[in-house]
Coordinates of N, CA and C and ligand atoms in Angstrom, one line a residue:
X1 N 84.0 301.1 -62.4 CA 85.4 301.5 -62.2 C 85.5 302.6 -61.1
X2 N 84.8 303.8 -61.4 CA 84.8 304.9 -60.7 C 84.5 304.5 -59.2
X3 N 83.6 303.5 -58.8 CA 83.3 303.0 -57.7 C 84.4 302.4 -57.1
X4 N 85.3 301.5 -57.8 CA 86.4 300.8 -57.3 C 87.4 301.9 -56.9
X5 N 87.7 303.0 -57.7 CA 88.7 303.9 -57.3 C 88.4 304.7 -56.0
X6 N 87.0 305.1 -56.0 CA 86.6 305.7 -54.8 C 87.0 304.9 -53.4
X7 N 86.6 303.5 -53.7 CA 86.8 302.7 -52.5 C 88.2 302.6 -52.1
X8 N 89.2 302.4 -53.0 CA 90.5 302.5 -52.8 C 91.0 303.8 -52.2
X9 N 90.5 304.9 -52.6 CA 91.1 306.2 -52.0 C 90.5 306.2 -50.4
X10 N 89.3 305.7 -50.3 CA 88.8 305.8 -48.9 C 89.6 304.8 -47.9
X11 N 90.1 303.7 -48.5 CA 90.8 302.8 -47.8 C 92.1 303.3 -47.4
X12 N 92.7 304.1 -48.4 CA 94.1 304.8 -48.1 C 93.9 305.8 -47.1
X13 N 93.0 306.6 -47.1 CA 92.6 307.9 -46.2 C 92.5 307.2 -44.8
X14 N 91.8 306.3 -44.7 CA 91.5 305.6 -43.3 C 92.8 305.0 -42.7
X15 N 93.7 304.5 -43.6 CA 94.9 303.8 -43.1 C 95.7 304.9 -42.5
X16 N 95.8 306.2 -43.2 CA 96.6 307.1 -42.9 C 96.3 307.8 -41.5
X17 N 95.0 308.0 -41.4 CA 94.6 308.7 -40.3 C 94.7 307.7 -39.0
X18 N 94.7 306.5 -39.2 CA 94.9 305.5 -38.1 C 96.3 305.7 -37.5
X19 N 97.3 305.9 -38.5 CA 98.6 306.0 -38.0 C 98.8 307.2 -37.2
X20 N 98.2 308.4 -37.7 CA 98.4 309.6 -37.0 C 97.7 309.7 -35.6
X21 N 96.6 309.1 -35.5 CA 95.9 309.1 -34.1 C 96.7 308.2 -33.1
X22 N 96.8 308.7 -31.9 CA 97.4 308.0 -30.8 C 96.5 306.9 -30.4
X23 N 97.1 305.8 -30.1 CA 96.4 304.5 -29.8 C 95.5 304.9 -28.5
X24 N 94.3 304.5 -28.5 CA 93.5 304.8 -27.3 C 93.9 304.1 -26.0
X25 N 93.7 304.8 -24.9 CA 94.2 304.0 -23.8 C 93.2 303.2 -23.4
X26 N 93.5 302.1 -22.5 CA 92.4 301.4 -22.0 C 91.7 302.5 -20.9
X27 N 90.3 302.2 -20.7 CA 89.6 302.9 -19.9 C 90.2 303.2 -18.5
X28 N 90.6 302.2 -17.9 CA 91.0 302.3 -16.5 C 92.3 303.1 -16.4
X29 N 93.2 302.9 -17.3 CA 94.4 303.7 -17.3 C 94.1 305.1 -17.4
X30 N 93.4 305.4 -18.5 CA 93.0 306.8 -18.6 C 92.4 307.5 -17.4
X31 N 91.5 306.8 -16.7 CA 90.9 307.4 -15.6 C 91.8 307.6 -14.6
X32 N 92.9 306.6 -14.4 CA 93.8 306.8 -13.4 C 94.7 308.0 -13.6
X33 N 95.0 308.1 -15.0 CA 95.8 309.4 -15.3 C 95.0 310.6 -14.9
X34 N 93.9 310.7 -15.2 CA 93.2 311.9 -15.0 C 92.7 312.2 -13.7
X35 N 92.6 311.2 -12.7 CA 92.3 311.3 -11.3 C 93.2 312.3 -10.5
X36 N 92.8 313.1 -9.7 CA 93.7 313.9 -8.9 C 94.5 313.2 -8.0
X37 N 95.9 313.6 -7.9 CA 96.8 312.7 -7.2 C 96.4 312.8 -5.6
X38 N 96.6 311.6 -4.9 CA 96.2 311.6 -3.5 C 97.2 312.7 -2.8
X39 N 96.6 313.3 -1.7 CA 97.2 314.1 -0.9 C 98.6 313.5 -0.3
X40 N 99.5 314.1 -0.1 CA 100.7 313.4 0.4 C 100.3 313.1 1.9
X41 N 100.7 311.7 2.3 CA 100.2 311.3 3.8 C 101.0 312.1 4.7
X42 N 100.1 312.6 5.7 CA 100.8 313.3 6.9 C 101.2 312.4 7.9
X43 N 102.5 312.7 8.4 CA 103.1 312.0 9.5 C 102.3 311.9 10.7
X44 N 102.3 310.8 11.4 CA 101.5 310.7 12.7 C 102.5 310.9 13.6
X45 N 103.7 311.0 13.5 CA 104.7 311.1 14.6 C 104.6 312.6 15.3
X46 N 104.3 312.5 16.4 CA 104.3 313.9 17.1 C 105.7 314.5 17.1
X47 N 105.5 315.8 17.2 CA 106.6 316.8 17.0 C 107.4 316.5 18.4
X48 N 108.7 316.2 18.3 CA 109.4 315.9 19.6 C 109.6 317.0 20.5
X49 N 109.6 316.7 21.7 CA 109.7 317.8 22.8 C 111.0 318.7 22.6
X50 N 110.9 319.9 22.9 CA 112.3 320.6 23.0 C 112.8 320.4 24.4
X51 N 114.1 320.6 24.6 CA 114.8 320.6 25.7 C 114.1 321.4 26.9
X52 N 113.7 322.6 26.4 CA 113.1 323.7 27.3 C 111.7 323.2 27.6
X53 N 111.0 322.4 26.7 CA 109.7 322.0 27.2 C 109.8 320.8 28.1
X54 N 110.8 319.9 28.1 CA 110.9 318.8 28.9 C 111.2 319.5 30.3
X55 N 112.3 320.5 30.3 CA 112.5 321.1 31.6 C 111.3 321.7 32.3
X56 N 110.5 322.3 31.5 CA 109.3 323.1 32.0 C 108.3 322.0 32.6
X57 N 108.2 320.9 31.9 CA 107.2 320.0 32.3 C 107.5 319.3 33.7
X58 N 109.0 319.0 33.8 CA 109.4 318.4 35.1 C 109.6 319.5 36.2
X59 N 109.8 320.8 35.8 CA 109.8 321.6 36.9 C 108.4 321.9 37.5
X60 N 107.4 321.6 36.7 CA 106.2 321.7 37.1 C 105.7 320.5 38.1
X61 N 106.2 319.3 37.7 CA 105.9 318.2 38.5 C 106.7 318.4 39.9
X62 N 107.9 319.1 39.8 CA 108.6 319.1 41.2 C 108.0 320.2 41.8
X63 N 107.7 321.4 41.3 CA 106.8 322.2 42.2 C 105.6 321.6 42.8
X64 N 104.9 320.8 42.2 CA 103.8 320.3 42.7 C 104.0 319.3 43.7
X65 N 105.0 318.6 43.6 CA 105.3 317.4 44.6 C 106.9 317.3 44.7
X66 N 107.5 317.9 45.4 CA 109.1 318.0 45.4 C 109.7 316.7 45.7
X67 N 109.0 315.9 46.7 CA 109.5 314.7 47.2 C 108.5 313.5 47.0
X68 N 108.3 313.2 45.8 CA 107.4 312.0 45.4 C 107.7 310.7 46.0
X69 N 106.8 310.0 46.5 CA 107.2 308.8 47.1 C 106.4 307.6 46.4
X70 N 107.0 306.5 46.3 CA 106.4 305.3 45.8 C 105.4 304.8 46.9
X71 N 104.5 304.0 46.3 CA 103.3 303.6 47.2 C 103.4 302.2 47.6
X72 N 104.6 301.6 47.4 CA 104.7 300.2 47.9 C 105.5 300.2 49.2
X73 N 105.0 299.8 50.3 CA 105.5 299.9 51.7 C 106.7 299.0 52.0
X74 N 107.7 299.3 52.4 CA 108.8 298.4 52.6 C 109.6 299.1 53.8
X75 N 110.6 298.3 54.2 CA 111.4 298.7 55.3 C 112.9 298.8 55.2
X76 N 113.3 298.0 54.1 CA 114.8 298.1 53.8 C 114.9 297.5 52.1
X77 N 116.1 297.6 51.7 CA 116.1 297.1 50.2 C 115.6 295.9 50.1
X78 N 115.8 294.9 50.9 CA 115.3 293.6 50.7 C 113.7 293.5 50.6
X79 N 113.1 294.2 51.7 CA 111.6 294.2 51.6 C 111.2 294.9 50.5
X80 N 111.8 295.9 49.9 CA 111.5 296.6 48.8 C 111.5 295.6 47.5
X81 N 112.4 294.8 47.5 CA 112.7 293.9 46.5 C 111.6 292.8 46.5
X82 N 111.1 292.3 47.6 CA 110.2 291.3 47.7 C 108.7 292.0 47.4
X83 N 108.6 293.3 47.8 CA 107.2 294.0 47.5 C 107.1 294.2 46.0
X84 N 108.2 294.6 45.4 CA 108.2 294.7 43.8 C 107.8 293.6 43.2
X85 N 108.6 292.3 43.6 CA 108.2 291.0 43.0 C 106.8 290.6 43.3
X86 N 106.2 291.0 44.3 CA 104.9 290.6 44.6 C 103.8 291.4 43.8
X87 N 104.5 292.6 43.4 CA 103.5 293.6 42.8 C 103.1 293.3 41.3
X88 N 103.8 292.4 40.7 CA 103.5 292.0 39.3 C 102.1 291.6 39.0
X89 N 101.4 292.3 38.2 CA 100.0 292.1 38.1 C 99.2 292.1 39.3
X90 N 99.5 293.0 40.2 CA 98.7 293.3 41.5 C 98.9 294.7 41.8
X91 N 98.0 295.2 42.4 CA 98.0 296.7 42.9 C 99.0 296.9 44.0
X92 N 99.4 297.9 44.2 CA 100.3 298.3 45.4 C 99.5 298.2 46.6
X93 N 98.3 298.6 46.5 CA 97.3 298.6 48.0 C 97.1 297.3 48.3
X94 N 97.1 296.3 47.2 CA 96.8 294.9 47.5 C 97.9 294.4 48.1
X95 N 99.3 294.6 47.7 CA 100.5 294.1 48.0 C 100.7 294.5 49.5
X96 N 100.5 295.8 49.7 CA 100.7 296.4 51.1 C 100.0 295.7 52.1
X97 N 98.8 295.3 51.8 CA 97.9 294.7 52.8 C 98.4 293.4 53.2
X98 N 99.1 292.7 52.2 CA 99.7 291.4 52.6 C 101.0 291.5 53.3
X99 N 101.8 292.5 52.6 CA 103.2 292.6 53.2 C 103.5 293.1 54.6
X100 N 102.3 294.0 55.0 CA 102.5 294.6 56.6 C 102.8 293.4 57.4
X101 N 101.9 292.4 57.3 CA 102.1 291.4 58.3 C 103.2 290.5 58.2
X102 N 103.6 290.4 56.7 CA 104.7 289.4 56.4 C 106.1 290.1 56.8
X103 N 106.1 291.4 56.6 CA 107.4 292.0 56.9 C 107.6 292.2 58.4
X104 N 106.5 292.2 59.1 CA 106.7 292.3 60.6 C 107.4 291.1 61.3
X105 N 107.2 289.9 60.5 CA 108.0 288.7 60.9 C 109.1 288.4 60.2
X106 N 109.3 288.8 58.9 CA 110.3 288.5 58.1 C 110.7 289.7 57.2
X107 N 111.8 290.5 57.7 CA 112.3 291.5 57.1 C 113.9 291.4 56.6
X108 N 114.3 290.0 56.5 CA 115.6 289.7 55.9 C 115.4 288.3 55.3
X109 N 116.3 288.1 54.3 CA 116.3 286.8 53.7 C 116.3 285.6 54.6
X110 N 117.2 285.7 55.6 CA 117.2 284.6 56.6 C 115.9 284.3 57.3
X111 N 115.2 285.5 57.7 CA 114.0 285.4 58.4 C 113.0 284.7 57.4
X112 N 113.0 285.1 56.2 CA 112.0 284.6 55.2 C 112.2 283.1 55.1
X113 N 113.5 282.8 55.1 CA 113.7 281.2 54.9 C 113.2 280.5 55.9
X114 N 113.4 281.1 57.3 CA 113.1 280.4 58.5 C 111.5 280.3 58.5
X115 N 110.8 281.2 57.9 CA 109.4 281.1 57.8 C 109.0 280.1 56.9
X116 N 109.6 279.9 55.8 CA 109.1 278.8 54.9 C 108.1 279.2 53.9
X117 N 108.2 278.4 52.6 CA 107.3 278.7 51.5 C 105.8 278.7 52.0
X118 N 105.5 277.6 52.8 CA 104.0 277.5 53.0 C 103.5 278.6 53.8
X119 N 104.2 279.2 54.8 CA 103.7 280.2 55.5 C 103.7 281.5 54.7
X120 N 104.8 281.6 54.0 CA 104.9 282.9 53.0 C 103.6 283.0 52.2
X121 N 103.2 281.8 51.8 CA 102.1 281.6 50.9 C 100.8 282.0 51.7
X122 N 100.7 281.6 52.8 CA 99.6 282.2 53.7 C 99.4 283.6 53.8
X123 N 100.7 284.2 54.0 CA 100.6 285.8 54.1 C 100.3 286.4 53.0
X124 N 100.6 285.8 51.7 CA 100.4 286.6 50.5 C 99.2 286.0 49.8
X125 N 98.2 285.3 50.2 CA 97.3 284.5 49.4 C 96.2 285.4 48.9
X126 N 96.3 286.7 49.4 CA 95.2 287.7 48.6 C 95.9 288.3 47.3
X127 N 97.1 288.1 47.2 CA 97.9 288.7 46.0 C 97.8 287.7 44.9
X128 N 97.4 288.1 43.6 CA 97.3 287.4 42.4 C 98.6 286.6 42.3
X129 N 98.5 285.3 41.8 CA 99.7 284.3 41.5 C 100.5 284.2 42.7
X130 N 99.8 284.0 43.9 CA 100.6 283.9 45.1 C 101.4 282.7 45.2
X131 N 101.0 281.6 44.6 CA 101.7 280.4 44.9 C 103.1 280.6 44.1
X132 N 103.1 281.0 42.9 CA 104.4 281.2 42.2 C 105.2 282.1 42.9
X133 N 104.5 283.3 43.3 CA 105.2 284.3 43.9 C 106.0 284.0 45.2
X134 N 105.3 283.1 46.1 CA 105.8 282.6 47.3 C 107.1 281.7 47.1
X135 N 106.9 281.0 46.0 CA 108.2 280.1 45.5 C 109.4 281.1 45.1
X136 N 109.0 282.2 44.4 CA 110.1 283.2 44.0 C 110.6 283.7 45.2
X137 N 109.9 284.2 46.2 CA 110.3 285.0 47.3 C 111.4 283.9 48.1
X138 N 111.1 282.8 48.2 CA 112.0 281.9 48.9 C 113.3 281.5 48.1
X139 N 112.9 281.4 46.7 CA 114.2 281.2 46.0 C 115.1 282.4 45.8
X140 N 114.6 283.6 45.8 CA 115.5 284.7 45.7 C 116.1 285.0 47.1
X141 N 115.5 284.5 48.1 CA 116.2 284.8 49.5 C 117.3 283.9 49.6
X142 N 117.1 282.6 49.2 CA 118.2 281.6 49.2 C 119.4 282.2 48.3
X143 N 118.9 282.7 47.2 CA 120.1 283.1 46.2 C 120.8 284.3 46.9
X144 N 120.1 285.3 47.6 CA 120.8 286.5 48.1 C 121.8 285.9 49.2
X145 N 121.5 285.0 50.0 CA 122.3 284.4 51.0 C 123.6 283.8 50.4
X146 N 123.3 282.9 49.4 CA 124.2 282.0 48.8 C 125.2 282.9 48.0
X147 N 124.7 283.8 47.3 CA 125.6 284.5 46.3 C 125.8 286.0 46.6
X148 N 125.1 286.6 47.5 CA 125.3 288.0 47.8 C 125.4 288.5 49.1
X149 N 125.8 287.5 50.0 CA 126.0 287.8 51.5 C 124.7 288.3 52.1
X150 N 123.6 287.9 51.7 CA 122.2 288.3 52.2 C 122.0 289.7 52.0
X151 N 122.6 290.3 51.0 CA 122.2 291.8 50.7 C 121.6 291.8 49.3
X152 N 120.8 292.7 49.1 CA 120.3 293.0 47.7 C 121.6 293.7 46.9
X153 N 121.9 293.0 45.7 CA 123.1 293.5 45.0 C 122.8 294.9 44.2
X154 N 123.7 295.6 43.9 CA 123.5 297.0 43.4 C 123.6 297.1 42.0
X155 N 123.7 296.1 41.1 CA 123.7 296.2 39.7 C 122.3 295.6 39.1
X156 N 121.9 296.1 38.0 CA 120.9 295.6 37.3 C 121.1 294.1 37.0
X157 N 122.2 293.9 36.2 CA 122.4 292.6 35.8 C 122.3 291.5 37.1
X158 N 122.9 292.0 38.2 CA 122.8 291.1 39.3 C 121.2 290.9 39.7
X159 N 120.6 292.0 39.9 CA 119.3 291.7 40.4 C 118.4 291.1 39.4
X160 N 118.6 291.2 38.0 CA 117.9 290.5 37.2 C 118.1 289.0 37.2
X161 N 119.0 288.5 37.9 CA 119.5 286.9 38.1 C 118.5 286.3 39.1
X162 N 117.8 287.3 39.9 CA 117.1 286.7 41.1 C 115.7 286.1 40.5
X163 N 115.3 285.1 41.3 CA 113.9 284.6 40.6 C 112.9 285.7 40.8
X164 N 112.1 285.8 39.7 CA 110.9 286.7 39.9 C 111.2 288.2 39.7
X165 N 112.5 288.5 39.5 CA 113.0 289.9 39.2 C 113.4 290.2 38.0
X166 N 112.9 291.0 37.1 CA 113.1 291.4 35.6 C 113.6 292.9 35.8
X167 N 113.9 293.4 34.6 CA 114.4 294.7 34.4 C 113.7 295.8 35.2
X168 N 112.3 295.7 35.1 CA 111.6 296.7 35.8 C 111.9 296.7 37.3
X169 N 111.9 295.6 37.9 CA 112.0 295.3 39.3 C 113.4 295.8 39.7
X170 N 114.4 295.5 38.9 CA 115.7 295.9 39.0 C 115.8 297.6 39.1
X171 N 115.1 298.1 38.1 CA 115.0 299.6 38.0 C 114.3 300.4 39.2
X172 N 113.2 299.6 39.7 CA 112.6 300.3 40.8 C 113.5 300.3 42.0
X173 N 114.2 299.0 42.4 CA 115.0 298.8 43.6 C 116.3 299.6 43.3
X174 N 116.9 299.7 42.3 CA 118.0 300.6 42.2 C 117.8 302.2 42.3
X175 N 116.7 302.4 41.9 CA 116.2 304.0 42.0 C 115.7 304.2 43.5
X176 N 114.7 303.4 44.1 CA 114.3 303.7 45.4 C 115.2 303.3 46.5
X177 N 116.0 302.3 46.3 CA 116.8 301.8 47.5 C 118.2 302.3 47.5
X178 N 118.7 302.6 46.1 CA 120.1 303.1 46.0 C 120.3 304.5 45.4
X179 N 119.1 305.2 45.1 CA 119.2 306.4 44.5 C 119.7 306.4 43.1
X180 N 119.8 305.4 42.4 CA 120.2 305.4 41.1 C 119.2 306.0 40.1
X181 N 119.8 306.7 39.0 CA 118.8 307.4 38.0 C 118.2 306.5 37.0
X182 N 117.7 305.5 37.5 CA 116.9 304.5 36.6 C 115.5 304.9 36.3
X183 N 114.9 304.5 35.3 CA 113.5 304.7 34.8 C 112.8 303.4 34.7
X184 N 112.1 303.0 35.8 CA 111.4 301.9 35.6 C 109.9 302.0 34.8
X185 N 109.6 301.4 33.8 CA 108.5 301.5 33.0 C 107.5 300.5 33.3
X186 N 106.5 301.0 34.0 CA 105.3 300.2 34.2 C 104.2 300.6 33.2
X187 N 102.8 300.2 33.4 CA 102.0 300.5 32.5 C 101.6 301.9 32.4
X188 N 101.7 302.6 33.6 CA 101.5 304.0 33.6 C 102.6 304.9 32.9
X189 N 103.6 304.5 33.2 CA 104.8 305.2 32.7 C 104.8 304.9 31.1
X190 N 104.6 303.7 30.7 CA 104.4 303.4 29.3 C 103.3 304.2 28.5
X191 N 102.3 304.4 29.3 CA 101.2 305.1 28.7 C 101.5 306.7 28.5
X192 N 102.1 307.1 29.5 CA 102.3 308.7 29.6 C 103.4 309.0 28.7
X193 N 104.4 308.1 28.6 CA 105.7 308.4 27.6 C 105.1 308.4 26.3
X194 N 104.1 307.3 26.0 CA 103.7 307.5 24.5 C 102.7 308.6 24.4
X195 N 101.7 308.9 25.1 CA 100.6 309.8 24.8 C 101.1 311.1 24.8
X196 N 102.0 311.6 25.7 CA 102.6 312.9 25.6 C 103.5 313.2 24.6
X197 N 104.1 312.0 24.1 CA 105.1 312.3 23.0 C 106.4 312.5 23.5
X198 N 106.7 312.4 24.9 CA 107.8 312.6 25.5 C 108.8 311.5 25.0
X199 N 108.4 310.3 25.1 CA 109.3 309.1 24.6 C 108.4 308.0 24.1
X200 N 108.1 308.2 22.8 CA 107.1 307.1 22.2 C 107.9 306.0 21.9
X201 N 107.2 304.8 22.1 CA 108.0 303.5 21.9 C 107.0 302.5 21.8
X202 N 107.4 301.3 21.1 CA 106.6 300.1 21.2 C 106.6 299.2 22.2
X203 N 107.7 299.2 22.9 CA 108.1 298.5 24.1 C 108.4 299.2 25.4
X204 N 108.2 298.7 26.5 CA 108.8 299.3 27.8 C 110.5 299.8 27.8
X205 N 111.1 298.9 27.1 CA 112.6 299.3 26.8 C 112.8 300.4 26.0
X206 N 111.9 300.6 24.9 CA 112.1 301.8 24.0 C 111.7 303.1 24.8
X207 N 110.7 302.9 25.6 CA 110.1 304.0 26.3 C 111.2 304.5 27.4
X208 N 111.7 303.4 28.1 CA 112.7 303.6 29.1 C 113.9 304.4 28.6
X209 N 114.4 303.9 27.6 CA 115.7 304.4 26.9 C 115.3 305.9 26.4
X210 N 114.0 306.1 25.8 CA 113.7 307.4 25.3 C 113.6 308.4 26.5
X211 N 113.0 308.0 27.6 CA 112.8 308.9 28.7 C 114.3 309.1 29.5
X212 N 115.1 308.1 29.4 CA 116.4 308.5 29.9 C 117.2 309.6 29.0
X213 N 116.9 309.5 27.8 CA 117.6 310.3 26.9 C 117.1 311.9 27.0
X214 N 115.6 312.0 27.2 CA 115.2 313.3 27.1 C 115.1 314.0 28.7
X215 N 115.1 313.4 29.7 CA 114.9 313.9 30.9 C 116.3 314.4 31.5
X216 N 116.4 315.6 31.9 CA 117.7 316.1 32.4 C 117.9 315.3 33.8
X217 N 119.2 315.2 33.9 CA 119.7 314.4 35.1 C 119.1 315.0 36.4
X218 N 119.2 316.3 36.6 CA 118.6 316.9 37.8 C 117.0 316.5 38.2
X219 N 116.4 315.9 37.2 CA 115.0 315.3 37.6 C 114.9 313.8 37.7
X220 N 116.1 313.1 37.3 CA 116.0 311.7 37.2 C 115.7 310.9 38.4
X221 N 116.2 311.5 39.5 CA 115.9 310.7 40.8 C 114.5 310.5 40.9
X222 N 113.6 311.4 40.6 CA 112.2 311.5 41.0 C 111.5 311.2 39.8
X223 N 111.9 311.3 38.6 CA 111.2 311.2 37.3 C 110.2 310.0 37.3
X224 N 110.8 308.9 37.8 CA 109.9 307.6 37.6 C 108.6 307.8 38.4
X225 N 108.7 308.4 39.7 CA 107.5 308.5 40.5 C 106.6 309.6 39.8
X226 N 107.1 310.5 39.5 CA 106.3 311.7 38.9 C 105.5 311.2 37.7
X227 N 106.2 310.3 36.9 CA 105.3 309.9 35.7 C 104.4 308.7 36.3
X228 N 104.8 307.8 37.1 CA 103.9 306.9 37.5 C 102.5 307.6 38.3
X229 N 102.9 308.7 39.2 CA 101.9 309.3 39.8 C 101.0 310.0 38.7
X230 N 101.5 310.6 37.7 CA 100.9 311.4 36.7 C 99.7 310.4 36.0
X231 N 100.4 309.2 35.5 CA 99.5 308.2 35.0 C 98.4 307.6 35.8
X232 N 98.8 307.5 37.2 CA 97.8 306.9 38.0 C 96.6 307.8 38.4
X233 N 96.9 309.1 38.5 CA 95.9 310.0 38.9 C 95.6 311.0 38.1
X234 N 96.1 311.2 37.0 CA 95.7 312.4 36.1 C 95.5 311.7 34.6
X235 N 96.5 311.2 34.0 CA 96.5 310.8 32.7 C 96.1 309.2 32.7
X236 N 94.8 309.1 33.2 CA 94.2 307.9 33.2 C 93.9 307.1 31.9
X237 N 94.1 305.8 32.0 CA 93.9 305.1 30.8 C 92.7 305.4 29.9
X238 N 91.5 305.3 30.6 CA 90.4 305.4 29.9 C 89.9 306.9 29.7
X239 N 89.8 307.5 30.9 CA 89.5 308.9 30.7 C 90.4 309.8 31.4
X240 N 91.5 310.3 30.6 CA 92.5 311.2 31.1 C 91.9 312.5 31.6
X241 N 92.4 313.2 32.7 CA 91.7 314.2 33.3 C 92.6 315.4 32.7
X242 N 92.5 315.6 31.3 CA 93.3 316.7 30.7 C 93.1 318.1 31.2
X243 N 91.8 318.2 31.7 CA 91.5 319.5 32.2 C 92.4 320.1 33.3
X244 N 92.7 319.0 34.1 CA 93.5 319.5 35.4 C 94.8 319.1 35.3
X245 N 95.3 318.7 34.0 CA 96.7 318.1 33.8 C 97.6 319.3 33.8
X246 N 98.7 319.1 34.7 CA 99.7 320.2 34.7 C 100.4 320.5 33.4
X247 N 100.5 319.5 32.6 CA 101.4 319.7 31.3 C 100.4 319.6 30.2
X248 N 99.1 320.0 30.2 CA 98.4 319.9 29.1 C 98.6 320.8 27.8
X249 N 99.3 321.7 28.1 CA 99.6 322.6 27.0 C 101.0 322.2 26.2
X250 N 101.6 321.2 26.8 CA 102.8 320.8 26.2 C 102.6 319.3 25.6
X251 N 101.5 318.7 26.2 CA 101.2 317.2 25.7 C 100.9 317.4 24.2
X252 N 101.5 316.3 23.5 CA 101.3 315.9 22.1 C 100.0 315.1 21.6
X253 N 99.4 314.6 22.7 CA 98.3 313.6 22.3 C 97.2 314.3 21.6
X254 N 96.9 313.9 20.3 CA 96.0 314.6 19.6 C 94.5 314.3 20.2
X255 N 94.4 313.4 20.9 CA 93.0 313.2 21.5 C 92.8 313.7 22.9
X256 N 93.8 314.7 23.4 CA 93.6 315.2 24.5 C 92.5 316.1 24.6
X257 N 91.9 316.4 25.7 CA 90.5 317.0 25.9 C 90.5 318.5 26.1
X258 N 91.7 319.1 26.0 CA 91.7 320.6 26.4 C 92.4 321.3 25.0
Ligands
LIG301 S1 97.0 316.5 28.5 FE1 95.5 314.6 28.8 S2 96.6 313.1 27.6 FE2 98.2 314.8 27.8 S3 99.4 314.1 29.6 FE3 97.6 315.7 30.3 S4 96.1 314.1 30.9 FE4 97.6 313.0 29.6

C-alpha cells in the first residue's frame, strides 16, 4: 500500500513540474535564436558627387585640354553623320582610313548616290559590317534628299529616323556639328560614368541622363569628348591608369589603384 501511495505522489510531482517547465525549443530554432545577428548590409552605392566636386573635375579636364576634338575625320555635318554610322563596332582609326578616300569623292548625299552602293562598299570594305553599312549610307543619303532637302536635320528624333542612325549617332552629330549640349554615351563614357560614380546606370540612356543632370552647362559642349578621351587613354577598361588620372582623388571606384 505504502508503495502505491509513493508511486502516486511521484506521478503528481512529475506532472506539476512538466507544466511549469517551458517546452523545449527544437534544436535548430534555439541555435538560430542564440546566433549573433548578421551585420547590417553595407550599401554598395557610391556616395554621389557634390556639385563642387563635379565642377572641380571638369575644370581639370578643361585646363588639361581646353578644346578637345573628336577623332572621327569629317568635312561637314553629312560626312560626320556617315562617319558615325560607319563607326559602330569599329575603331575611329579604321573608319578614318576608309573615309579619307570615300569623302574625297563623295562629301554630299547627292555625290554618294551617284557613286552607288557597290562602289561605297569597295571604299569601306576594311570596316566591320561593311555590306550593311554601305546599304545604310545609300539609304540615309536618299532619305536626306527626299525628306530633308539634302541637309542633316537638327533634331534628335529626325536624325534617329535615318537608316543606321540611333540615339548615340544623333547625339554625336548634334554636339559636334551643331554645338548642342548632348551627351553621346559610347563604351568609354559608359565605363567612366559608372566607375567614377559620376552617373551610375545600367544602360547607356541612364548614364546619359545622369551625366546631363550633374554636369554644369558651361562644360556640356566638350564634356562628351573629355569623357571619351578619359576612358580611351586613362580610365582603360582592363588596366585603368589611376596613378596618372586627373580625377583620382574624386573617383569613387573602390578598385582604383591609388
Ligand atoms: S582613378 Fe582610376 S578608375 Fe577612377 S577615373 Fe581615374 S583611372 Fe578611372
